[in-house]
XYZ file of C-alpha atoms in Angstrom:
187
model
C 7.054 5.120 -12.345
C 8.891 2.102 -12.476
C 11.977 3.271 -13.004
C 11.302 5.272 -9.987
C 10.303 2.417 -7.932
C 13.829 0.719 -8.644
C 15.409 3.637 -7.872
C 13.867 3.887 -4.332
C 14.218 0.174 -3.219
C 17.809 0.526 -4.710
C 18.642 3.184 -2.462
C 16.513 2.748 0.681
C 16.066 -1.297 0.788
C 19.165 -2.488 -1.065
C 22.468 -3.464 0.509
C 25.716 -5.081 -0.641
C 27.696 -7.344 1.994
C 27.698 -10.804 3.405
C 24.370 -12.080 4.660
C 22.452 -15.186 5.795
C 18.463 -14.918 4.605
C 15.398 -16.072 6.668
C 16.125 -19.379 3.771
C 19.095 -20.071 5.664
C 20.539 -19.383 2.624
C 23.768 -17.177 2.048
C 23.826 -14.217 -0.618
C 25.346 -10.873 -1.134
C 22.086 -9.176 -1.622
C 20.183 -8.347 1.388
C 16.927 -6.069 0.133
C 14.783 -5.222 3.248
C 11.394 -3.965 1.236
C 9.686 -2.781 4.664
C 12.178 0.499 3.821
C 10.698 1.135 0.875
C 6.792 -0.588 1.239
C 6.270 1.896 4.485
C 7.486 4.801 3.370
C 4.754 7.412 1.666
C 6.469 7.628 -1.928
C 7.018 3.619 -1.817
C 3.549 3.344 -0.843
C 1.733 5.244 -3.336
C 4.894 4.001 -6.168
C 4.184 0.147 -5.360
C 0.654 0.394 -5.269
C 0.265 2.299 -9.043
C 3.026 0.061 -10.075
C 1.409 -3.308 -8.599
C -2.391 -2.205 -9.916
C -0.926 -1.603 -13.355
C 0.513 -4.693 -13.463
C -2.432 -6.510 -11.949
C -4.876 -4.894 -14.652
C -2.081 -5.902 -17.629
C -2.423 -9.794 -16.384
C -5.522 -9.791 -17.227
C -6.768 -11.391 -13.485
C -10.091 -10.862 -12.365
C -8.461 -9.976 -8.769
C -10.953 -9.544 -5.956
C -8.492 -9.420 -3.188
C -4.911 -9.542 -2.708
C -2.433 -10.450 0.622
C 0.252 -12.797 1.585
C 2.185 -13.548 4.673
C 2.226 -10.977 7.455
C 4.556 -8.755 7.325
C 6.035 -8.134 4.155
C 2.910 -8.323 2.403
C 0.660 -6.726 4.127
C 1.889 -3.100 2.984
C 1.977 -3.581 -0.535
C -1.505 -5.514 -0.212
C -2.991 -2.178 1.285
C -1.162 -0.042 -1.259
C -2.797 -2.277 -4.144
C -6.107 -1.853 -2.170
C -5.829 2.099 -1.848
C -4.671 2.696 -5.545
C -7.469 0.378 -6.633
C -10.036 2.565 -4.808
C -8.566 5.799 -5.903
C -9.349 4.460 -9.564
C -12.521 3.077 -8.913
C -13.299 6.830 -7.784
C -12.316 7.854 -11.306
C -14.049 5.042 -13.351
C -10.997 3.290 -13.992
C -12.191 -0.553 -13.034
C -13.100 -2.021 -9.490
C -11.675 -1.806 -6.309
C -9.472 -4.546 -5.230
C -9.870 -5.541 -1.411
C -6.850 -6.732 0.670
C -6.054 -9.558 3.596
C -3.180 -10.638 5.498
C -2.503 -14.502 5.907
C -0.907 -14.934 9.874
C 2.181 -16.908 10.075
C -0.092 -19.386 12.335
C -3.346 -19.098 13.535
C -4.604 -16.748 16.689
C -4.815 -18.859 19.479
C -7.986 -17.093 20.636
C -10.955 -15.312 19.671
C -12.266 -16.621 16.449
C -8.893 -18.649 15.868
C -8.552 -17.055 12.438
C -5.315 -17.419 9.718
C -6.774 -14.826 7.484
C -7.529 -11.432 8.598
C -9.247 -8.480 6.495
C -11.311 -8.185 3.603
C -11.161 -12.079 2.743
C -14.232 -13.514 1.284
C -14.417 -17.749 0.822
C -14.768 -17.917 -3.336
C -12.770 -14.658 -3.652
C -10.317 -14.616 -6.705
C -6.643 -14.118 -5.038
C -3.369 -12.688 -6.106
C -0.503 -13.543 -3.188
C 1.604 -10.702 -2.541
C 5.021 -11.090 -1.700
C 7.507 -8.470 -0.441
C 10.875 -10.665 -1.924
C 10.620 -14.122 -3.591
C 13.880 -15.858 -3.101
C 12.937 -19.846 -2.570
C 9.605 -19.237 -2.633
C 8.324 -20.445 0.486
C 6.600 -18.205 2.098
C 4.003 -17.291 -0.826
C 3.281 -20.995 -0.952
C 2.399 -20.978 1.925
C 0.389 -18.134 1.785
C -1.292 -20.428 -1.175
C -1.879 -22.815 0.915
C -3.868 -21.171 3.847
C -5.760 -19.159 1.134
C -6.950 -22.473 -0.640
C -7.932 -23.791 3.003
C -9.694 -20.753 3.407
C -11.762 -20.884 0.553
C -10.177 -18.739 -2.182
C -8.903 -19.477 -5.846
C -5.587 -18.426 -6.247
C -5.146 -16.750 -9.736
C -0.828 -16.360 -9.187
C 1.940 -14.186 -7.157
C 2.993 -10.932 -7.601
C 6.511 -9.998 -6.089
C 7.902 -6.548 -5.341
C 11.245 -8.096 -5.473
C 12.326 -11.299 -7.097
C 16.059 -12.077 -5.604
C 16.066 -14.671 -8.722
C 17.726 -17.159 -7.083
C 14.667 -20.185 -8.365
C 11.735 -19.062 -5.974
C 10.047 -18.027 -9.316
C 10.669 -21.632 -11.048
C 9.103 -23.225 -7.541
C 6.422 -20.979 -7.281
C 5.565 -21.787 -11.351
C 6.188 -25.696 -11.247
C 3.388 -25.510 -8.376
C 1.359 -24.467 -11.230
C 1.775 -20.692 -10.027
C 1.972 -17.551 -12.338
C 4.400 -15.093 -11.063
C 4.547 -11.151 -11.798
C 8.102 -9.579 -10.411
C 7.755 -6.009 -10.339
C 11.168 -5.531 -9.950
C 14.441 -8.138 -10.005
C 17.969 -8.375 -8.403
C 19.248 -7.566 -11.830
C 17.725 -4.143 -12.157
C 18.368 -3.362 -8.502
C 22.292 -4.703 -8.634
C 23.762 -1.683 -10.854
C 22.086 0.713 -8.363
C 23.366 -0.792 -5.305
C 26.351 1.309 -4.071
């Protein structure tokens, strides 16, 4: 399955060139995961893949979700594969959330939006990790909001030293894929 998974974000999310990245920063590896994360084979790839992984760590996940947009597919794949194996016996279902880029500016004012429980055991999904950034501060709004962050799990990780950020913040990281394996696919 994995191999599959590389496969598809290699052909539909990979691309070769010159380009600047929402870091600023300049690289010749632009992956756009939303190709991949909302189509139905990525979905039901990335959340098998993701779960697997998840259950292998070892972390007593409740919920998972990260910064709107990129994570928020992959979340709900993790969340649909976990209750598809819950149906067969095979461990608990794993709720997901999506952390807003700033808070609603009405109605209950909320940063967090889902299945989010204060005291809930978190994994931060990311769609890319390249400085890591964003999932900190996804971490940070989820520690605000209550929950214990157990570590990050990455679809992609560019490896460009988001992964050493993310883990000197006293963050474990899971990449379920890197630029290295992608690269040789890239045409």
């Amino acid at each position: 399955m994995t191999a599959r998974l590389i496969a598809l974000l290699a052909d539909r999310s990979a691309k070769r060139g010159d380009f600047v990245l929402a870091s600023g920063r300049r690289s010749t590896l632009y992956v756009d995961c939303r190709l991949t994360t909302m189509h139905p084979e990525g979905q039901l790839l990335i959340g098998r893949v993701a779960l697997a992984a998840l259950r292998e760590s070892g972390w007593p996940v409740d919920a998972v979700g990260g910064l709107t947009l990129g994570a928020d597919p992959i979340s709900y794949a993790i969340a649909h594969a976990s209750a598809l194996a819950a149906e067969r016996g095979e461990g608990e279902m794993v709720r997901s959330f999506t952390v807003r880029k700033e808070a609603k500016q009405h109605g209950t004012g909320k940063l967090i939006e889902g299945a989010f429980l204060p005291g809930d055991r978190v994994v931060v999904v990311e769609d890319v990790i390249t400085t890591g950034g964003s999932a900190l501060k996804a971490v940070q709004a989820i520690r605000a909001g209550g929950g214990d962050v157990l570590g990050v799990l990455a679809l992609v990780d560019r490896q460009e030293g988001g992964r050493e950020t993310l883990e000197a913040a006293g963050l474990a990281v899971i990449s379920l894929v890197t630029a290295a394996q992608l690269m040789p696919l890239i045409a």
